[in-house]
Structure formats: structure tokens, C-alpha cells
């Protein structure tokens, strides 16, 4: 399975999946393969995959972790079907695990204002921190997306941020406010 795993990684990298996704898939398949060896179970049987998913559940793994492992194995075994002629795929008869609806708690405008106002404006790094906070609050960017922004990522005329290589390695435009642009320019004028 490991020789196939190396080819799978190359194939998924070539297809344009993000490095983090490919790494997750490879690690998930590797953990599954190691578990099957310890259990002396046939890797390509639906009962083995279900046994592994049940093991993860009884081991206390979250529903989201288990669903991620299911997804990784599904992609791997589909690749095995297409590239190595595996018939039938063990995933063909296994339903995806259910995940609960994930409720995200939001900060209120008042809470945000208190946090924002608590940052002084005496130094350039405090202006930077205020600017970063504004961008996160108004745009909803992920932290990794925020950290990848560059000066040319800001379209001042249209009040847009060009987010490169976001989730799924996709670029997208994200609207921002005039306040964000103003604070960004203030920070840029003060930084060393």
C-alpha cells in the first residue's frame, strides 16, 4: 500500500490539491494501513474500513476527524480503482459518517469595539495589530489567508482584498471597508 501511496501523493499534488490536503490524505491512509497491519486485516475490505472508523470513534476521535479520515480513504480508494484497477472499492458500500452541525460563536460589534479600542496607537506595531483585527472582523479571512496578504493584495479603488491560495488553493476577492483601507494606509505610513 505504501508504494501506491507515494504515487497517489504525486498524482494528487499534480492535480492541484493544496499541500496541506495532500499531507492530510497521505497521513490518513498511512495510519489506516498501519492499523490494518496491527490488526492483520485485509486493507481493501469494507468491513476493515468500518472497523477502522469504529476504532477511531471508540478511541475518542471527533466526528469531524473521523469524517476527514473517511474522505481521505474515499479519495485514495477511488484513485486505486482508476489507476490500479481495484474492484470493487471498499468505500462503495460504506456511508459517510455523520457530523454534527458546527455552531460558530460570533463576537458582537460591542465586544469587537472594546477589543479594538483596547489596543493603543502609540507605536507602528499597534497600528498593525488594529489593522489586522479590522481585516479579520470585516472580511472573515482565515488566519493563514491573512498572513499571506501582500501590499499588492489590496485593491483600494474597489475596496477588495485579493486572497491568494485560500481554502482549496483558490484565489478570491473579498470585500473590505473604507475603514480597513484607511487604517491600512495609516499603518503603512508609520511602519519602518
PDB file of C-alpha atoms in Angstrom:
ATOM      1  CA  UNK A   1       0.000   0.000   0.000  1.00  0.00           C
ATOM      2  CA  UNK A   2       2.926   2.354   0.714  1.00  0.00           C
ATOM      3  CA  UNK A   3       4.270   2.126  -2.845  1.00  0.00           C
ATOM      4  CA  UNK A   4       0.818   3.083  -4.089  1.00  0.00           C
ATOM      5  CA  UNK A   5       0.717   5.871  -1.510  1.00  0.00           C
ATOM      6  CA  UNK A   6       3.786   7.579  -2.990  1.00  0.00           C
ATOM      7  CA  UNK A   7       2.214   7.501  -6.471  1.00  0.00           C
ATOM      8  CA  UNK A   8      -1.083   8.736  -5.002  1.00  0.00           C
ATOM      9  CA  UNK A   9       0.672  11.715  -3.383  1.00  0.00           C
ATOM     10  CA  UNK A  10       2.361  12.628  -6.666  1.00  0.00           C
ATOM     11  CA  UNK A  11      -0.943  12.297  -8.532  1.00  0.00           C
ATOM     12  CA  UNK A  12      -2.905  14.468  -6.092  1.00  0.00           C
ATOM     13  CA  UNK A  13      -0.138  17.068  -5.952  1.00  0.00           C
ATOM     14  CA  UNK A  14      -0.076  17.185  -9.767  1.00  0.00           C
ATOM     15  CA  UNK A  15      -3.865  17.614  -9.853  1.00  0.00           C
ATOM     16  CA  UNK A  16      -3.545  20.855  -7.880  1.00  0.00           C
ATOM     17  CA  UNK A  17      -4.712  19.879  -4.409  1.00  0.00           C
ATOM     18  CA  UNK A  18      -3.169  22.021  -1.702  1.00  0.00           C
ATOM     19  CA  UNK A  19      -0.118  20.649   0.060  1.00  0.00           C
ATOM     20  CA  UNK A  20      -1.989  20.537   3.360  1.00  0.00           C
ATOM     21  CA  UNK A  21      -4.780  18.457   1.829  1.00  0.00           C
ATOM     22  CA  UNK A  22      -2.344  16.030   0.217  1.00  0.00           C
ATOM     23  CA  UNK A  23      -0.449  15.723   3.510  1.00  0.00           C
ATOM     24  CA  UNK A  24      -3.703  15.002   5.382  1.00  0.00           C
ATOM     25  CA  UNK A  25      -4.740  12.353   2.835  1.00  0.00           C
ATOM     26  CA  UNK A  26      -1.311  10.679   2.960  1.00  0.00           C
ATOM     27  CA  UNK A  27      -1.182  10.679   6.769  1.00  0.00           C
ATOM     28  CA  UNK A  28      -4.726   9.296   6.992  1.00  0.00           C
ATOM     29  CA  UNK A  29      -4.008   6.476   4.539  1.00  0.00           C
ATOM     30  CA  UNK A  30      -0.726   5.720   6.319  1.00  0.00           C
ATOM     31  CA  UNK A  31      -2.466   5.497   9.725  1.00  0.00           C
ATOM     32  CA  UNK A  32      -5.155   3.240   8.235  1.00  0.00           C
ATOM     33  CA  UNK A  33      -2.529   0.991   6.662  1.00  0.00           C
ATOM     34  CA  UNK A  34      -0.596   0.729   9.922  1.00  0.00           C
ATOM     35  CA  UNK A  35      -3.795  -0.125  11.807  1.00  0.00           C
ATOM     36  CA  UNK A  36      -4.665  -2.878   9.312  1.00  0.00           C
ATOM     37  CA  UNK A  37      -1.199  -4.377   9.737  1.00  0.00           C
ATOM     38  CA  UNK A  38      -1.507  -4.399  13.531  1.00  0.00           C
ATOM     39  CA  UNK A  39      -4.967  -5.966  13.225  1.00  0.00           C
ATOM     40  CA  UNK A  40      -3.854  -8.360  10.436  1.00  0.00           C
ATOM     41  CA  UNK A  41      -6.919  -7.216   8.500  1.00  0.00           C
ATOM     42  CA  UNK A  42      -7.289  -7.092   4.701  1.00  0.00           C
ATOM     43  CA  UNK A  43      -6.912  -3.461   3.645  1.00  0.00           C
ATOM     44  CA  UNK A  44      -9.437  -3.486   0.808  1.00  0.00           C
ATOM     45  CA  UNK A  45     -12.498  -4.906   2.580  1.00  0.00           C
ATOM     46  CA  UNK A  46     -15.431  -2.686   3.598  1.00  0.00           C
ATOM     47  CA  UNK A  47     -15.558  -4.394   6.985  1.00  0.00           C
ATOM     48  CA  UNK A  48     -11.948  -3.403   7.617  1.00  0.00           C
ATOM     49  CA  UNK A  49     -12.604   0.247   6.790  1.00  0.00           C
ATOM     50  CA  UNK A  50     -15.701   0.225   9.008  1.00  0.00           C
ATOM     51  CA  UNK A  51     -13.695  -1.436  11.768  1.00  0.00           C
ATOM     52  CA  UNK A  52     -11.089   1.315  11.500  1.00  0.00           C
ATOM     53  CA  UNK A  53     -13.702   4.077  11.610  1.00  0.00           C
ATOM     54  CA  UNK A  54     -15.334   2.387  14.618  1.00  0.00           C
ATOM     55  CA  UNK A  55     -11.904   2.145  16.258  1.00  0.00           C
ATOM     56  CA  UNK A  56     -11.424   5.893  15.777  1.00  0.00           C
ATOM     57  CA  UNK A  57     -14.816   6.555  17.355  1.00  0.00           C
ATOM     58  CA  UNK A  58     -14.163   4.355  20.394  1.00  0.00           C
ATOM     59  CA  UNK A  59     -10.709   5.904  20.658  1.00  0.00           C
ATOM     60  CA  UNK A  60     -12.433   9.234  21.307  1.00  0.00           C
ATOM     61  CA  UNK A  61     -11.766  10.924  17.967  1.00  0.00           C
ATOM     62  CA  UNK A  62     -14.167  13.704  16.984  1.00  0.00           C
ATOM     63  CA  UNK A  63     -16.829  13.212  14.342  1.00  0.00           C
ATOM     64  CA  UNK A  64     -15.023  15.738  12.157  1.00  0.00           C
ATOM     65  CA  UNK A  65     -11.722  13.858  12.427  1.00  0.00           C
ATOM     66  CA  UNK A  66     -13.459  10.589  11.507  1.00  0.00           C
ATOM     67  CA  UNK A  67     -15.217  12.246   8.575  1.00  0.00           C
ATOM     68  CA  UNK A  68     -11.847  13.587   7.404  1.00  0.00           C
ATOM     69  CA  UNK A  69     -10.350  10.097   7.557  1.00  0.00           C
ATOM     70  CA  UNK A  70     -13.341   8.708   5.651  1.00  0.00           C
ATOM     71  CA  UNK A  71     -12.863  11.363   2.976  1.00  0.00           C
ATOM     72  CA  UNK A  72      -9.138  10.633   2.674  1.00  0.00           C
ATOM     73  CA  UNK A  73      -9.758   6.902   2.318  1.00  0.00           C
ATOM     74  CA  UNK A  74     -12.523   7.541  -0.224  1.00  0.00           C
ATOM     75  CA  UNK A  75     -10.220   9.633  -2.390  1.00  0.00           C
ATOM     76  CA  UNK A  76      -7.405   7.102  -2.069  1.00  0.00           C
ATOM     77  CA  UNK A  77      -9.534   4.067  -2.936  1.00  0.00           C
ATOM     78  CA  UNK A  78     -11.146   5.924  -5.856  1.00  0.00           C
ATOM     79  CA  UNK A  79      -7.633   6.614  -7.127  1.00  0.00           C
ATOM     80  CA  UNK A  80      -6.800   2.922  -6.603  1.00  0.00           C
ATOM     81  CA  UNK A  81      -9.860   1.989  -8.695  1.00  0.00           C
ATOM     82  CA  UNK A  82      -8.885   4.319 -11.520  1.00  0.00           C
ATOM     83  CA  UNK A  83      -5.138   3.719 -11.509  1.00  0.00           C
ATOM     84  CA  UNK A  84      -4.652   0.224 -10.136  1.00  0.00           C
ATOM     85  CA  UNK A  85      -7.891  -1.476 -11.172  1.00  0.00           C
ATOM     86  CA  UNK A  86      -9.064  -2.155  -7.623  1.00  0.00           C
ATOM     87  CA  UNK A  87     -12.539  -3.695  -7.914  1.00  0.00           C
ATOM     88  CA  UNK A  88     -14.697  -3.132  -6.032  1.00  0.00           C
ATOM     89  CA  UNK A  89     -13.655  -0.204  -3.889  1.00  0.00           C
ATOM     90  CA  UNK A  90     -14.414  -0.883  -0.227  1.00  0.00           C
ATOM     91  CA  UNK A  91     -15.818   2.637   0.032  1.00  0.00           C
ATOM     92  CA  UNK A  92     -18.595   1.907  -2.486  1.00  0.00           C
ATOM     93  CA  UNK A  93     -20.791   0.356   0.201  1.00  0.00           C
ATOM     94  CA  UNK A  94     -19.827   2.499   3.198  1.00  0.00           C
ATOM     95  CA  UNK A  95     -21.929   5.538   4.050  1.00  0.00           C
ATOM     96  CA  UNK A  96     -20.081   8.650   5.165  1.00  0.00           C
ATOM     97  CA  UNK A  97     -20.085   9.232   8.903  1.00  0.00           C
ATOM     98  CA  UNK A  98     -22.462  11.891  10.133  1.00  0.00           C
ATOM     99  CA  UNK A  99     -21.077  15.072  11.587  1.00  0.00           C
ATOM    100  CA  UNK A 100     -22.981  17.437  13.838  1.00  0.00           C
ATOM    101  CA  UNK A 101     -23.758  20.933  12.678  1.00  0.00           C
ATOM    102  CA  UNK A 102     -20.876  23.035  13.907  1.00  0.00           C
ATOM    103  CA  UNK A 103     -22.129  26.187  15.577  1.00  0.00           C
ATOM    104  CA  UNK A 104     -19.661  29.023  15.349  1.00  0.00           C
ATOM    105  CA  UNK A 105     -19.763  31.611  18.074  1.00  0.00           C
ATOM    106  CA  UNK A 106     -19.507  35.167  16.869  1.00  0.00           C
ATOM    107  CA  UNK A 107     -18.208  38.247  18.542  1.00  0.00           C
ATOM    108  CA  UNK A 108     -20.707  41.086  18.854  1.00  0.00           C
ATOM    109  CA  UNK A 109     -20.000  44.542  17.460  1.00  0.00           C
ATOM    110  CA  UNK A 110     -19.736  45.848  21.028  1.00  0.00           C
ATOM    111  CA  UNK A 111     -17.237  43.156  22.003  1.00  0.00           C
ATOM    112  CA  UNK A 112     -15.202  43.878  18.895  1.00  0.00           C
ATOM    113  CA  UNK A 113     -15.189  47.621  19.619  1.00  0.00           C
ATOM    114  CA  UNK A 114     -13.955  47.029  23.180  1.00  0.00           C
ATOM    115  CA  UNK A 115     -11.181  44.759  21.931  1.00  0.00           C
ATOM    116  CA  UNK A 116     -10.233  47.138  19.125  1.00  0.00           C
ATOM    117  CA  UNK A 117     -10.241  50.187  21.432  1.00  0.00           C
ATOM    118  CA  UNK A 118      -8.057  48.351  23.951  1.00  0.00           C
ATOM    119  CA  UNK A 119      -5.138  48.422  21.501  1.00  0.00           C
ATOM    120  CA  UNK A 120      -3.239  51.708  21.906  1.00  0.00           C
ATOM    121  CA  UNK A 121      -1.973  53.610  18.873  1.00  0.00           C
ATOM    122  CA  UNK A 122       1.391  54.782  20.226  1.00  0.00           C
ATOM    123  CA  UNK A 123       3.587  52.582  18.009  1.00  0.00           C
ATOM    124  CA  UNK A 124       3.502  51.277  14.448  1.00  0.00           C
ATOM    125  CA  UNK A 125       3.012  47.658  15.616  1.00  0.00           C
ATOM    126  CA  UNK A 126      -0.140  48.658  17.476  1.00  0.00           C
ATOM    127  CA  UNK A 127      -1.466  50.222  14.266  1.00  0.00           C
ATOM    128  CA  UNK A 128      -0.606  46.944  12.535  1.00  0.00           C
ATOM    129  CA  UNK A 129      -2.478  44.931  15.166  1.00  0.00           C
ATOM    130  CA  UNK A 130      -5.542  47.158  14.864  1.00  0.00           C
ATOM    131  CA  UNK A 131      -5.433  46.823  11.089  1.00  0.00           C
ATOM    132  CA  UNK A 132      -5.154  43.026  11.268  1.00  0.00           C
ATOM    133  CA  UNK A 133      -8.081  42.904  13.676  1.00  0.00           C
ATOM    134  CA  UNK A 134     -10.220  45.049  11.359  1.00  0.00           C
ATOM    135  CA  UNK A 135      -9.420  42.843   8.375  1.00  0.00           C
ATOM    136  CA  UNK A 136     -10.299  39.673  10.287  1.00  0.00           C
ATOM    137  CA  UNK A 137     -13.527  41.153  11.635  1.00  0.00           C
ATOM    138  CA  UNK A 138     -14.851  42.613   8.391  1.00  0.00           C
ATOM    139  CA  UNK A 139     -13.572  40.041   5.906  1.00  0.00           C
ATOM    140  CA  UNK A 140     -13.832  36.724   7.724  1.00  0.00           C
ATOM    141  CA  UNK A 141     -10.454  35.606   6.381  1.00  0.00           C
ATOM    142  CA  UNK A 142      -8.741  32.596   7.850  1.00  0.00           C
ATOM    143  CA  UNK A 143      -5.546  33.376   9.762  1.00  0.00           C
ATOM    144  CA  UNK A 144      -3.424  31.692   7.073  1.00  0.00           C
ATOM    145  CA  UNK A 145      -5.122  33.806   4.388  1.00  0.00           C
ATOM    146  CA  UNK A 146      -4.491  36.980   6.366  1.00  0.00           C
ATOM    147  CA  UNK A 147      -0.820  36.104   6.766  1.00  0.00           C
ATOM    148  CA  UNK A 148      -0.455  35.548   3.020  1.00  0.00           C
ATOM    149  CA  UNK A 149      -1.694  39.055   2.100  1.00  0.00           C
ATOM    150  CA  UNK A 150       0.821  41.330   0.400  1.00  0.00           C
ATOM    151  CA  UNK A 151       0.751  45.018  -0.454  1.00  0.00           C
ATOM    152  CA  UNK A 152      -0.445  44.230  -3.967  1.00  0.00           C
ATOM    153  CA  UNK A 153      -3.316  42.183  -2.487  1.00  0.00           C
ATOM    154  CA  UNK A 154      -5.207  45.399  -1.741  1.00  0.00           C
ATOM    155  CA  UNK A 155      -7.397  46.959  -4.431  1.00  0.00           C
ATOM    156  CA  UNK A 156      -8.032  50.381  -2.905  1.00  0.00           C
ATOM    157  CA  UNK A 157     -10.271  51.595  -5.755  1.00  0.00           C
ATOM    158  CA  UNK A 158     -12.755  48.751  -5.379  1.00  0.00           C
ATOM    159  CA  UNK A 159     -12.206  48.097  -1.631  1.00  0.00           C
ATOM    160  CA  UNK A 160     -11.197  44.486  -2.236  1.00  0.00           C
ATOM    161  CA  UNK A 161      -8.595  42.143  -0.860  1.00  0.00           C
ATOM    162  CA  UNK A 162      -7.203  39.551  -3.251  1.00  0.00           C
ATOM    163  CA  UNK A 163      -6.839  36.397  -1.218  1.00  0.00           C
ATOM    164  CA  UNK A 164      -4.435  34.018  -2.883  1.00  0.00           C
ATOM    165  CA  UNK A 165      -4.331  30.300  -2.217  1.00  0.00           C
ATOM    166  CA  UNK A 166      -7.202  30.210   0.245  1.00  0.00           C
ATOM    167  CA  UNK A 167      -9.079  27.048   1.151  1.00  0.00           C
ATOM    168  CA  UNK A 168      -8.820  24.605  -1.697  1.00  0.00           C
ATOM    169  CA  UNK A 169      -5.928  26.653  -3.109  1.00  0.00           C
ATOM    170  CA  UNK A 170      -8.420  29.012  -4.746  1.00  0.00           C
ATOM    171  CA  UNK A 171      -7.945  32.746  -5.220  1.00  0.00           C
ATOM    172  CA  UNK A 172     -10.844  35.051  -4.485  1.00  0.00           C
ATOM    173  CA  UNK A 173     -11.711  38.692  -3.979  1.00  0.00           C
ATOM    174  CA  UNK A 174     -13.002  39.650  -0.537  1.00  0.00           C
ATOM    175  CA  UNK A 175     -14.708  42.987   0.055  1.00  0.00           C
ATOM    176  CA  UNK A 176     -13.367  45.235   2.773  1.00  0.00           C
ATOM    177  CA  UNK A 177     -14.449  48.610   4.132  1.00  0.00           C
ATOM    178  CA  UNK A 178     -13.118  52.121   3.659  1.00  0.00           C
ATOM    179  CA  UNK A 179     -12.136  51.974   7.332  1.00  0.00           C
ATOM    180  CA  UNK A 180      -9.881  48.992   6.624  1.00  0.00           C
ATOM    181  CA  UNK A 181      -8.184  50.833   3.760  1.00  0.00           C
ATOM    182  CA  UNK A 182      -7.750  53.974   5.903  1.00  0.00           C
ATOM    183  CA  UNK A 183      -6.244  52.020   8.812  1.00  0.00           C
ATOM    184  CA  UNK A 184      -4.027  50.038   6.468  1.00  0.00           C
ATOM    185  CA  UNK A 185      -2.675  53.237   4.912  1.00  0.00           C
ATOM    186  CA  UNK A 186      -2.113  54.723   8.385  1.00  0.00           C
ATOM    187  CA  UNK A 187      -0.146  51.659   9.442  1.00  0.00           C
ATOM    188  CA  UNK A 188       1.882  51.641   6.213  1.00  0.00           C
ATOM    189  CA  UNK A 189       2.794  55.301   6.648  1.00  0.00           C
ATOM    190  CA  UNK A 190       4.138  54.636  10.180  1.00  0.00           C
ATOM    191  CA  UNK A 191       5.938  51.332   9.858  1.00  0.00           C
ATOM    192  CA  UNK A 192       9.721  51.295   9.493  1.00  0.00           C
TER     193      UNK A 192
END
